PDB file of C-alpha atoms in Angstrom:
ATOM      1  CA  MET A 806     203.150  99.607  16.605  1.00  0.00           C
ATOM      2  CA  ALA A 807     200.184 102.325  16.283  1.00  0.00           C
ATOM      3  CA  GLU A 808     198.596 100.096  13.727  1.00  0.00           C
ATOM      4  CA  ALA A 809     199.019  97.030  15.886  1.00  0.00           C
ATOM      5  CA  VAL A 810     197.180  98.822  18.937  1.00  0.00           C
ATOM      6  CA  GLU A 811     194.405 100.196  16.441  1.00  0.00           C
ATOM      7  CA  SER A 812     193.866  96.267  15.247  1.00  0.00           C
ATOM      8  CA  TYR A 813     193.155  95.065  18.717  1.00  0.00           C
ATOM      9  CA  LEU A 814     191.019  98.127  19.599  1.00  0.00           C
ATOM     10  CA  ILE A 815     188.691  97.465  16.494  1.00  0.00           C
ATOM     11  CA  ALA A 816     188.690  93.970  17.692  1.00  0.00           C
ATOM     12  CA  VAL A 817     187.710  94.722  20.870  1.00  0.00           C
ATOM     13  CA  TYR A 818     185.129  97.283  19.845  1.00  0.00           C
ATOM     14  CA  GLY A 819     183.668  94.470  17.554  1.00  0.00           C
ATOM     15  CA  ALA A 820     183.520  91.912  20.224  1.00  0.00           C
ATOM     16  CA  TYR A 821     182.172  94.515  22.837  1.00  0.00           C
ATOM     17  CA  ALA A 822     179.251  95.382  20.403  1.00  0.00           C
ATOM     18  CA  VAL A 823     178.308  91.988  19.507  1.00  0.00           C
ATOM     19  CA  ILE A 824     178.149  90.612  22.879  1.00  0.00           C
ATOM     20  CA  SER A 825     176.657  93.854  24.517  1.00  0.00           C
ATOM     21  CA  VAL A 826     174.115  94.001  21.829  1.00  0.00           C
ATOM     22  CA  GLY A 827     173.552  90.035  22.427  1.00  0.00           C
ATOM     23  CA  LEU A 828     173.173  90.489  26.342  1.00  0.00           C
ATOM     24  CA  THR A 829     170.867  93.184  26.453  1.00  0.00           C
ATOM     25  CA  ILE A 830     168.436  91.573  23.783  1.00  0.00           C
ATOM     26  CA  TRP A 831     168.420  88.268  25.820  1.00  0.00           C
ATOM     27  CA  ILE A 832     167.916  89.870  29.150  1.00  0.00           C
ATOM     28  CA  ALA A 833     164.946  92.226  27.644  1.00  0.00           C
ATOM     29  CA  ARG A 834     163.250  89.093  26.111  1.00  0.00           C
ATOM     30  CA  THR A 835     163.568  87.105  29.544  1.00  0.00           C
ATOM     31  CA  LEU A 836     162.277  90.278  31.465  1.00  0.00           C
ATOM     32  CA  PHE A 837     159.474  90.617  28.641  1.00  0.00           C
ATOM     33  CA  LYS A 838     158.299  86.900  28.954  1.00  0.00           C
ATOM     34  CA  ASN A 839     158.375  86.660  32.760  1.00  0.00           C
ATOM     35  CA  GLY A 840     157.383  90.162  33.316  1.00  0.00           C
ATOM     36  CA  SER A 841     154.149  89.597  31.384  1.00  0.00           C
ATOM     37  CA  VAL A 842     152.923  87.219  33.587  1.00  0.00           C
ATOM     38  CA  PHE A 843     153.405  89.196  36.651  1.00  0.00           C
ATOM     39  CA  LEU A 844     151.815  92.334  35.146  1.00  0.00           C
ATOM     40  CA  GLU A 845     148.921  90.090  33.917  1.00  0.00           C
ATOM     41  CA  GLU A 846     148.053  89.567  37.222  1.00  0.00           C
ATOM     42  CA  VAL A 847     148.657  93.194  38.523  1.00  0.00           C
ATOM     43  CA  PHE A 848     146.265  94.205  35.401  1.00  0.00           C
ATOM     44  CA  ALA A 849     143.837  91.471  35.771  1.00  0.00           C
ATOM     45  CA  ASP A 850     140.859  93.554  34.695  1.00  0.00           C
ATOM     46  CA  ASN A 851     142.846  95.093  31.935  1.00  0.00           C
ATOM     47  CA  PRO A 852     145.026  92.615  30.223  1.00  0.00           C
ATOM     48  CA  ARG A 853     145.889  94.996  27.129  1.00  0.00           C
ATOM     49  CA  MET A 854     147.132  97.745  29.939  1.00  0.00           C
ATOM     50  CA  ALA A 855     149.835  94.640  30.911  1.00  0.00           C
ATOM     51  CA  GLU A 856     150.863  94.112  27.891  1.00  0.00           C
ATOM     52  CA  ALA A 857     151.398  98.001  26.828  1.00  0.00           C
ATOM     53  CA  VAL A 858     153.170  98.482  30.320  1.00  0.00           C
ATOM     54  CA  ASN A 859     155.401  95.368  29.589  1.00  0.00           C
ATOM     55  CA  ARG A 860     156.281  96.799  25.936  1.00  0.00           C
ATOM     56  CA  LEU A 861     157.118 100.193  27.731  1.00  0.00           C
ATOM     57  CA  LEU A 862     159.192  98.708  30.036  1.00  0.00           C
ATOM     58  CA  VAL A 863     161.108  96.752  27.859  1.00  0.00           C
ATOM     59  CA  VAL A 864     161.712  99.674  25.155  1.00  0.00           C
ATOM     60  CA  GLY A 865     163.442 101.655  28.217  1.00  0.00           C
ATOM     61  CA  PHE A 866     165.287  99.032  29.069  1.00  0.00           C
ATOM     62  CA  TYR A 867     166.689  98.749  25.609  1.00  0.00           C
ATOM     63  CA  LEU A 868     166.971 102.743  25.362  1.00  0.00           C
ATOM     64  CA  VAL A 869     168.970 102.767  28.759  1.00  0.00           C
ATOM     65  CA  ASN A 870     171.162  99.921  28.321  1.00  0.00           C
ATOM     66  CA  LEU A 871     172.268 100.399  24.751  1.00  0.00           C
ATOM     67  CA  GLY A 872     172.680 104.317  25.308  1.00  0.00           C
ATOM     68  CA  TYR A 873     174.976 103.439  28.224  1.00  0.00           C
ATOM     69  CA  ALA A 874     176.807 100.293  26.296  1.00  0.00           C
ATOM     70  CA  SER A 875     177.490 103.133  23.536  1.00  0.00           C
ATOM     71  CA  LEU A 876     178.591 105.690  26.149  1.00  0.00           C
ATOM     72  CA  ILE A 877     181.246 103.346  28.125  1.00  0.00           C
ATOM     73  CA  LEU A 878     182.616 102.177  24.390  1.00  0.00           C
ATOM     74  CA  LYS A 879     185.753 104.325  24.431  1.00  0.00           C
ATOM     75  CA  ALA A 880     188.570 102.527  25.301  1.00  0.00           C
ATOM     76  CA  GLU A 881     192.391 103.407  25.505  1.00  0.00           C
ATOM     77  CA  GLY A 882     194.831 101.746  22.891  1.00  0.00           C
ATOM     78  CA  SER A 883     195.765  98.158  23.549  1.00  0.00           C
ATOM     79  CA  ALA A 884     199.233  97.479  22.684  1.00  0.00           C
ATOM     80  CA  THR A 885     198.885  93.344  23.145  1.00  0.00           C
ATOM     81  CA  MET A 886     195.995  90.804  22.930  1.00  0.00           C
ATOM     82  CA  THR A 887     196.265  90.277  26.887  1.00  0.00           C
ATOM     83  CA  GLU A 888     195.505  94.327  27.376  1.00  0.00           C
ATOM     84  CA  ALA A 889     192.947  94.082  24.802  1.00  0.00           C
ATOM     85  CA  VAL A 890     191.392  90.921  26.628  1.00  0.00           C
ATOM     86  CA  GLU A 891     191.518  93.287  30.124  1.00  0.00           C
ATOM     87  CA  VAL A 892     189.905  96.135  28.428  1.00  0.00           C
ATOM     88  CA  LEU A 893     186.885  94.169  26.998  1.00  0.00           C
ATOM     89  CA  SER A 894     186.607  92.042  30.114  1.00  0.00           C
ATOM     90  CA  SER A 895     186.154  95.573  32.050  1.00  0.00           C
ATOM     91  CA  LYS A 896     183.702  97.128  29.683  1.00  0.00           C
ATOM     92  CA  LEU A 897     181.697  94.122  29.876  1.00  0.00           C
ATOM     93  CA  GLY A 898     181.995  94.103  33.581  1.00  0.00           C
ATOM     94  CA  LEU A 899     180.737  97.676  33.872  1.00  0.00           C
ATOM     95  CA  LEU A 900     178.014  96.730  31.243  1.00  0.00           C
ATOM     96  CA  LEU A 901     176.706  93.788  32.931  1.00  0.00           C
ATOM     97  CA  LEU A 902     176.625  95.334  36.496  1.00  0.00           C
ATOM     98  CA  SER A 903     174.796  98.106  35.071  1.00  0.00           C
ATOM     99  CA  LEU A 904     172.510  95.381  33.233  1.00  0.00           C
ATOM    100  CA  ALA A 905     172.240  94.023  36.729  1.00  0.00           C
ATOM    101  CA  LEU A 906     171.209  97.476  38.441  1.00  0.00           C
ATOM    102  CA  MET A 907     168.505  97.925  35.682  1.00  0.00           C
ATOM    103  CA  HIS A 908     166.797  94.552  36.347  1.00  0.00           C
ATOM    104  CA  PHE A 909     167.025  95.117  39.933  1.00  0.00           C
ATOM    105  CA  THR A 910     165.437  98.258  39.176  1.00  0.00           C
ATOM    106  CA  ASN A 911     162.844  96.594  36.787  1.00  0.00           C
ATOM    107  CA  LEU A 912     162.059  94.181  39.893  1.00  0.00           C
ATOM    108  CA  LEU A 913     161.380  97.061  42.568  1.00  0.00           C
ATOM    109  CA  VAL A 914     159.323  98.594  39.847  1.00  0.00           C
ATOM    110  CA  PHE A 915     156.895  95.704  39.489  1.00  0.00           C
ATOM    111  CA  HIS A 916     156.795  95.031  43.074  1.00  0.00           C
ATOM    112  CA  ARG A 917     155.819  98.212  43.880  1.00  0.00           C
ATOM    113  CA  ILE A 918     153.181  97.900  41.094  1.00  0.00           C
ATOM    114  CA  ARG A 919     152.141  94.668  42.709  1.00  0.00           C
ATOM    115  CA  ARG A 920     151.595  95.919  45.870  1.00  0.00           C
ATOM    116  CA  ARG A 921     149.462  99.010  45.078  1.00  0.00           C
ATOM    117  CA  ALA A 922     147.274  96.428  43.226  1.00  0.00           C
ATOM    118  CA  LYS A 923     146.833  94.188  46.355  1.00  0.00           C
ATOM    119  CA  LEU A 924     146.379  96.921  48.662  1.00  0.00           C
ATOM    120  CA  ALA A 925     143.580  98.107  46.454  1.00  0.00           C
ATOM    121  CA  VAL A 926     141.541  94.707  46.946  1.00  0.00           C
ATOM    122  CA  LEU A 927     142.436  93.936  50.330  1.00  0.00           C
ATOM    123  CA  PRO A 928     139.452  93.401  52.595  1.00  0.00           C
ATOM    124  CA  PRO A 929     138.240  96.131  55.061  1.00  0.00           C
ATOM    125  CA  PRO A 930     140.187  96.316  58.461  1.00  0.00           C
ATOM    126  CA  VAL A 931     138.585  94.137  61.370  1.00  0.00           C
ATOM    127  CA  ALA A 932     136.215  96.007  63.812  1.00  0.00           C
ATOM    128  CA  PRO A 933     137.799  96.006  67.374  1.00  0.00           C
ATOM    129  CA  GLN A 934     136.947  93.114  69.342  1.00  0.00           C
ATOM    130  CA  MET A 935     137.193  95.003  72.869  1.00  0.00           C
ATOM    131  CA  ARG A 936     136.298  98.494  74.693  1.00  0.00           C
ATOM    132  CA  ILE A 937     138.032  99.925  77.079  1.00  0.00           C
ATOM    133  CA  ASP A 938     136.027 102.119  79.242  1.00  0.00           C
ATOM    134  CA  PRO A 939     137.936 106.203  79.287  1.00  0.00           C
ATOM    135  CA  ARG A 940     136.327 107.055  82.215  1.00  0.00           C
ATOM    136  CA  THR A 941     139.131 106.764  84.466  1.00  0.00           C
ATOM    137  CA  GLU A 942     139.349 109.296  87.408  1.00  0.00           C
ATOM    138  CA  ARG A 943     142.132 111.615  85.198  1.00  0.00           C
ATOM    139  CA  ALA A 944     139.261 111.595  82.380  1.00  0.00           C
ATOM    140  CA  GLU A 945     136.848 112.405  84.549  1.00  0.00           C
ATOM    141  CA  GLU A 946     138.759 115.551  85.988  1.00  0.00           C
ATOM    142  CA  GLU A 947     139.349 116.563  82.562  1.00  0.00           C
ATOM    143  CA  MET A 948     135.637 116.603  81.412  1.00  0.00           C
ATOM    144  CA  SER A 949     134.476 118.330  84.521  1.00  0.00           C
ATOM    145  CA  ALA A 950     137.153 120.813  84.070  1.00  0.00           C
ATOM    146  CA  GLN A 951     135.893 121.367  80.129  1.00  0.00           C
ATOM    147  CA  ARG A 952     132.184 121.781  81.446  1.00  0.00           C
ATOM    148  CA  GLN A 953     133.273 124.676  83.634  1.00  0.00           C
ATOM    149  CA  ARG A 954     135.172 126.218  81.146  1.00  0.00           C
ATOM    150  CA  ARG A 955     131.977 125.934  78.501  1.00  0.00           C
ATOM    151  CA  ARG A 956     129.658 127.463  81.581  1.00  0.00           C
ATOM    152  CA  ALA A 957     131.969 130.304  81.967  1.00  0.00           C
ATOM    153  CA  VAL A 958     132.030 131.215  78.220  1.00  0.00           C
ATOM    154  CA  ALA A 959     128.422 130.956  78.407  1.00  0.00           C
ATOM    155  CA  GLU A 960     128.053 133.100  81.302  1.00  0.00           C
ATOM    156  CA  VAL A 961     130.248 135.528  79.500  1.00  0.00           C
ATOM    157  CA  SER A 962     128.268 135.263  76.287  1.00  0.00           C
ATOM    158  CA  ALA A 963     125.036 135.931  78.129  1.00  0.00           C
TER     159      ALA A 963
END
């Protein structure tokens, strides 16, 4: 019985490894290809920087996802083929959720980089189109009170 459990588990490990590495590579290539277009816009003045940032993001993506895939590899034994498929399904589901989280994190990073780049090239704000006279009755009273305080300070200083 223990031998059957172990054989199912080895099949689950093998299938999980192949599928998780394949998914990670496919998603990383997609991010690399589509991210390069985006980063070229952000780093229009320095295309080498866009390429370097894109490669660094992909390397980080590989490291995090393959590391996480390795961490969640361990599974309990499976006595039947059905249990083995369920274990494989839960492991792949967890991995896919982590890949989705990393994908949306990359999108957030791209969005912030792009927003900062666009803010740097915005035109200056528009000059005021209307002027409101601050000389209301209350403002006049406050200005008068300030003048009196200045005179009192000047008299004391002299």
